[in-house]
XYZ file of C-alpha atoms in Angstrom:
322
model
C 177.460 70.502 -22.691
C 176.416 73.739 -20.947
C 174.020 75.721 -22.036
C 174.612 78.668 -24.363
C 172.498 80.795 -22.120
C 172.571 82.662 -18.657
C 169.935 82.357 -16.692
C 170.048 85.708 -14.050
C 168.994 84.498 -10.447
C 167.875 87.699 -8.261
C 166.578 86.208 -4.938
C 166.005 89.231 -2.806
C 165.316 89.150 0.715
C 163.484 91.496 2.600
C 165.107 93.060 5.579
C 163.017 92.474 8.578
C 163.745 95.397 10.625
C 163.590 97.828 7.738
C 161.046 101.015 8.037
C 159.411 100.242 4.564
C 158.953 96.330 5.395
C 156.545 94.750 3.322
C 154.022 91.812 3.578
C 156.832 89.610 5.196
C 157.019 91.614 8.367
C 156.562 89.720 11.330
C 154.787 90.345 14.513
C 158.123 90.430 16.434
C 161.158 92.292 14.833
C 163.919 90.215 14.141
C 167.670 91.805 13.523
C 168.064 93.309 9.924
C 170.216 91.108 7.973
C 172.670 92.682 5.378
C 172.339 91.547 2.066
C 175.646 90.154 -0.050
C 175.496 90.186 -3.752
C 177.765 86.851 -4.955
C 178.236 87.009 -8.682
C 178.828 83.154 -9.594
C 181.307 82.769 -12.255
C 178.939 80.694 -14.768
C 175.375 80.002 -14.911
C 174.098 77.943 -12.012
C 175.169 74.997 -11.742
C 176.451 72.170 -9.458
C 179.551 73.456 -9.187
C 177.718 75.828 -6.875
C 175.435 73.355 -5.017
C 177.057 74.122 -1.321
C 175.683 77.869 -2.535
C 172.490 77.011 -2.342
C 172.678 74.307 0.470
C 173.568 77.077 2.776
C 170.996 79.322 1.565
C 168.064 76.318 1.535
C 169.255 74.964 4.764
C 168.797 78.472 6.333
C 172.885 78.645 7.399
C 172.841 81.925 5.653
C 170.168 83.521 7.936
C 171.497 81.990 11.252
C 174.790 84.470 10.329
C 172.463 87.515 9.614
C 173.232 87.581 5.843
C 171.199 87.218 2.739
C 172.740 86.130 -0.416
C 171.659 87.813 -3.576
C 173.284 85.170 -6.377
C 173.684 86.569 -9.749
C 174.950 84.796 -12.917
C 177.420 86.893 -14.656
C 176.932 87.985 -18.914
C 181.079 86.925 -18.819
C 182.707 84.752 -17.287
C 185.569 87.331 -16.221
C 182.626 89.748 -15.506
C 182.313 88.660 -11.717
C 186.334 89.282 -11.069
C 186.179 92.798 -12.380
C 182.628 93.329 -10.463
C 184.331 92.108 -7.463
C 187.284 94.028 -8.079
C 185.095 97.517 -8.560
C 183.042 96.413 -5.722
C 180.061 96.355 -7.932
C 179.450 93.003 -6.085
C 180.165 92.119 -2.722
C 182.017 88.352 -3.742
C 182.382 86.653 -6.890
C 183.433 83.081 -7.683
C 186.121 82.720 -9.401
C 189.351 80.457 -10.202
C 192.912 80.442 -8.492
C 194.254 81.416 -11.843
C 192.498 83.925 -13.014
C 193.129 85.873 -9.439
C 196.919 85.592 -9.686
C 196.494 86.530 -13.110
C 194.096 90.018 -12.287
C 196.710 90.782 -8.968
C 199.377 90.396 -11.603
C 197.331 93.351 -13.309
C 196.957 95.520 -10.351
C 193.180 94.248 -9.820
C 193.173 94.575 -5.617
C 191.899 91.369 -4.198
C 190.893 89.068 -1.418
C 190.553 85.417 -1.212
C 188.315 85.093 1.605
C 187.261 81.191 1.018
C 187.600 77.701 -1.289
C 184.956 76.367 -2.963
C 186.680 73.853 -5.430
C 189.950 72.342 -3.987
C 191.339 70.737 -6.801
C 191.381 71.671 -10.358
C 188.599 70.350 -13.031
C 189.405 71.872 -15.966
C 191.214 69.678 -18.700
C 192.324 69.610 -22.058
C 189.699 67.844 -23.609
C 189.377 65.824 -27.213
C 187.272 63.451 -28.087
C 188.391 59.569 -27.573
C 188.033 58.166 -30.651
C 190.644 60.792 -32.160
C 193.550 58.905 -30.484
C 195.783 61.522 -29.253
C 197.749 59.807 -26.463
C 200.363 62.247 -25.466
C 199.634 66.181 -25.599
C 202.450 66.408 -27.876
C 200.079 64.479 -30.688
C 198.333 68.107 -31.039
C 201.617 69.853 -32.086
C 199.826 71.241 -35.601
C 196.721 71.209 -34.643
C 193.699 73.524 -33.962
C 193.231 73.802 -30.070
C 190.534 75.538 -28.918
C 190.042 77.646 -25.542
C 186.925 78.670 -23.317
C 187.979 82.016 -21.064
C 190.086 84.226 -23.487
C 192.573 85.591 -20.503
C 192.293 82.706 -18.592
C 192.384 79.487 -20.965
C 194.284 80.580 -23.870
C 197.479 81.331 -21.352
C 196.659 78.284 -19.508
C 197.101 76.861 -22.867
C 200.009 78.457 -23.749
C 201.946 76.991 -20.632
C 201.067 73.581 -20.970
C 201.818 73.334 -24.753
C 205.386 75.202 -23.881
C 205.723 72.307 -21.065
C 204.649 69.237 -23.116
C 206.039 70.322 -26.272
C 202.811 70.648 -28.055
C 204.409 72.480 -31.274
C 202.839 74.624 -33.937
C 199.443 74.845 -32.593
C 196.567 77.478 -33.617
C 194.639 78.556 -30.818
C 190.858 78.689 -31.385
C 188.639 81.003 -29.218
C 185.264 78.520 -28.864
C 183.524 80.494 -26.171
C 181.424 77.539 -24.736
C 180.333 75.788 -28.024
C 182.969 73.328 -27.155
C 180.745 70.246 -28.514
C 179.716 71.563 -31.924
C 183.769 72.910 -32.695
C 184.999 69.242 -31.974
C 182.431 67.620 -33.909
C 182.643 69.627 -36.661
C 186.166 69.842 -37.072
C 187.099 73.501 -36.492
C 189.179 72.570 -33.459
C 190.869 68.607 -32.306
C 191.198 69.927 -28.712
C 189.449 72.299 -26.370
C 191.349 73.949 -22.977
C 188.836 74.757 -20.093
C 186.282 72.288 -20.218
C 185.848 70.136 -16.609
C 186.172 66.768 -16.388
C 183.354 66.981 -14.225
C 180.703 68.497 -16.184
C 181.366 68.821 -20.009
C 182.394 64.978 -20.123
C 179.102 64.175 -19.064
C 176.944 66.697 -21.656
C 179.074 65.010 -24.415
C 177.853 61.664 -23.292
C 174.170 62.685 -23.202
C 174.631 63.607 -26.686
C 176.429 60.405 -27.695
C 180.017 61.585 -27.505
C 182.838 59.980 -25.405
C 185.168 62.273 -24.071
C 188.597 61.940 -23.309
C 191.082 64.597 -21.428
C 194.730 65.457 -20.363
C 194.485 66.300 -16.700
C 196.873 69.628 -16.289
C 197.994 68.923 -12.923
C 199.459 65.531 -14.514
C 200.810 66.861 -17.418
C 202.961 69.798 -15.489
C 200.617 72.480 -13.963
C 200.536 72.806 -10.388
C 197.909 71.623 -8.362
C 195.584 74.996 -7.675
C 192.105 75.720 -6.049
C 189.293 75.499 -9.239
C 186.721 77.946 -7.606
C 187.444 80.191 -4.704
C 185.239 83.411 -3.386
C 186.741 86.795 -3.913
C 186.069 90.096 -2.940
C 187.809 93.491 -2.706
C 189.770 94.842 0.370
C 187.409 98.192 0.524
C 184.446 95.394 0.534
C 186.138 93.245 2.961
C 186.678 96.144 5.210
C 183.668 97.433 4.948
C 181.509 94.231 5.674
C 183.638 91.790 7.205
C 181.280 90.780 9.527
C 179.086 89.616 6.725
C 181.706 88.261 4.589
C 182.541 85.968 7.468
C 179.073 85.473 8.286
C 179.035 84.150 4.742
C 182.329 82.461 5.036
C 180.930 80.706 8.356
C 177.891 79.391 6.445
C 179.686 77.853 3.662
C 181.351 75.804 6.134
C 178.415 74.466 7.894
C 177.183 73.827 3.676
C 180.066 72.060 3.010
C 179.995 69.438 5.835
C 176.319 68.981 5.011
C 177.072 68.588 1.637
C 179.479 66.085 2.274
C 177.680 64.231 5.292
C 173.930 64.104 3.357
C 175.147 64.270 -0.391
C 171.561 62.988 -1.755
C 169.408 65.473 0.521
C 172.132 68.176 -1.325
C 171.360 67.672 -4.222
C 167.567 67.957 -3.719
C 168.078 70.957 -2.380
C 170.217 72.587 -5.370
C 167.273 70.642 -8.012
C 164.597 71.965 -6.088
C 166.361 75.870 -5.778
C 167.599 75.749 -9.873
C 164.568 74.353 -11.300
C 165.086 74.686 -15.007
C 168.584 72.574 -14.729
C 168.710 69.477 -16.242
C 168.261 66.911 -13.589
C 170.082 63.985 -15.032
C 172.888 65.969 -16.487
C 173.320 67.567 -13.227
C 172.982 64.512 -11.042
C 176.058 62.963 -12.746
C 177.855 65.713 -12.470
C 177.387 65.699 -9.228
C 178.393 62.718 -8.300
C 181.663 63.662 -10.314
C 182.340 67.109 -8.631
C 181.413 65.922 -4.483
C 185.082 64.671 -4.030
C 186.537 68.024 -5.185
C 184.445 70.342 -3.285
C 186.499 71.803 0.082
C 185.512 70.644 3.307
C 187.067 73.031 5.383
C 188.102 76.969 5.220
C 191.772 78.199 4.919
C 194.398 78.166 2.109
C 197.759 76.837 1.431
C 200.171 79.856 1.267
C 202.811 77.481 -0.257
C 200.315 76.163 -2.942
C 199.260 79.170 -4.314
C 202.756 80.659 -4.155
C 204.065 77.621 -6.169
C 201.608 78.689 -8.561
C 202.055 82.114 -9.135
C 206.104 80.966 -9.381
C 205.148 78.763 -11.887
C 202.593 81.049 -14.049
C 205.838 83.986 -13.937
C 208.317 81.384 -15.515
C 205.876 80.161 -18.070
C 204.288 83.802 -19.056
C 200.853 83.831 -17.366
C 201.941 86.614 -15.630
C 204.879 89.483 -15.835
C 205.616 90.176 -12.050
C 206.743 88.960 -8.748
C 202.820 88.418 -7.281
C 202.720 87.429 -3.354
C 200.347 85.145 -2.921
C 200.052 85.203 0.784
C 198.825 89.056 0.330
C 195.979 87.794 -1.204
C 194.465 85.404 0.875
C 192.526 86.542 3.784
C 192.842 84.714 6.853
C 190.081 84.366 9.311
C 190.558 84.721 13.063
């Protein structure tokens, strides 16, 4: 299970052609690079690795940008930062941006992270729920309050899951199953919180929401704000244009990855995250873009079922790169 803790990660680079340059000034100026600040949704983790292969592998640099990566106290702090331009990008999920554009929160997609979606309703196996409708009565618990207890809401309206009492858990998803105060937690991944259980001695088992009636959607996307995008769009696609080169890396030379994220997030736990790992690599994207039909069939789908009041155009939000 993730830890209970955020671990803030300031890496701050020091502009080379900068009047008040300090021991890393070279002998030869090089071009100033502007600096991005990416709020990550969560603590580090390998969710993030193609982050920090584009950063270790230099692909950041070789755009002119520098990536300050920050971990958030929330995890709907980095949308709102983003929003406020308080931070250049943020990670965050498909959902949650239809949901904040829903709310008047002005927005830009500018690039995937996460394809697919990870997150599951999660029990634990040996409590033999085998339909979601075997939780109508029961105590389900959620992650993201905004996020995962509408999330929740839909799929128990579409699987007739009746009676339920929805739990906020925050992230202490392990200790509220095993100790009875929920049968069922919304938001954990299948990718990640299956494999803390284990460690711990816990089997996990899940209902996958894109098989049980929500449509497929994009897990972890960057967002920023128009006025940002504007601003520093040659950064932002800088940035954009690095994550791309991380992502075939990441995909070509998925053991030298991973050395690089272990060796960049030193206090994770190594075995937890090299499971994970091998878990998450078939989700990550592999190339830039969006599907303007896919997200639109979402944001149809989360106005019927309640996730959101108004008409939202998903097309508006995505930015497309020339």
């Amino acid at each position: 299970m993730k830890s209970f803790f955020i671990h803030f990660i300031c890496l701050f680079f020091i502009l080379a052609a900068a009047p008040d340059l300090s021991a890393d000034q070279t002998a030869s100026p090089s071009p100033a690079k502007q600096t991005l600040r990416l709020m990550l949704d969560w603590f580090p983790n390998v969710d993030h690795l193609p982050v920090y292969v584009a950063r270790e592998k230099g692909y950041f640099n070789a755009q002119g940008v520098s990536v300050e990566i920050i971990s958030p106290s929330e995890t709907a702090d980095a949308l709102k930062l983003a929003a406020t331009g308080n931070v250049d990008l943020a990670v965050s999920y498909q959902p949650q941006t239809i949901i904040a554009a829903d709310q008047g929160l002005a927005l830009k997609v500018v690039a995937p992270l996460v394809r697919h979606p990870l997150t599951t309703l999660l029990y634990l196996a040996d409590t033999g729920f085998d339909h979601p409708q075997d939780l109508s009565g029961k105590k389900i618990g959620y992650t993201v309050p905004g996020l995962m207890d509408v999330l929740l809401h839909a799929f128990a309206s579409i699987n007739k899951i009746d009676d339920y009492t929805p739990v906020n858990v925050g992230f202490t998803i392990l200790p509220a199953l095993v100790s009875g105060q929920v049968d069922a937690v919304m938001g954990p991944f299948k990718t990640y919180e299956t494999v803390g259980m284990a460690q711990h001695g816990y089997k996990a088992a899940f209902f996958e929401l894109e098989k049980w009636g929500i449509p497929d959607y994009e897990e972890l996307i960057f967002v920023c704000s128009p006025a940002i995008l504007k601003e520093k769009q040659d950064a932002i696609k800088g940035f954009v244009l690095a994550m791309e080169q991380a992502f075939a890396h990441v995909a070509a030379y998925p053991e030298q990855s991973l050395a690089l994220y272990l060796d960049a997030v030193p206090q994770a736990d190594k075995k937890m995250e090299t499971d994970a790992f091998a878990l998450t690599r078939p989700y990550f994207a592999t190339t830039l873009g969006h599907d303007p039909d896919k997200w639109q069939a979402f944001a149809d789908f989360a106005r019927t079922h309640g996730l959101i009041q108004n008409q939202v155009d998903a097309a508006r939000l995505i930015h497309t790169w020339q």
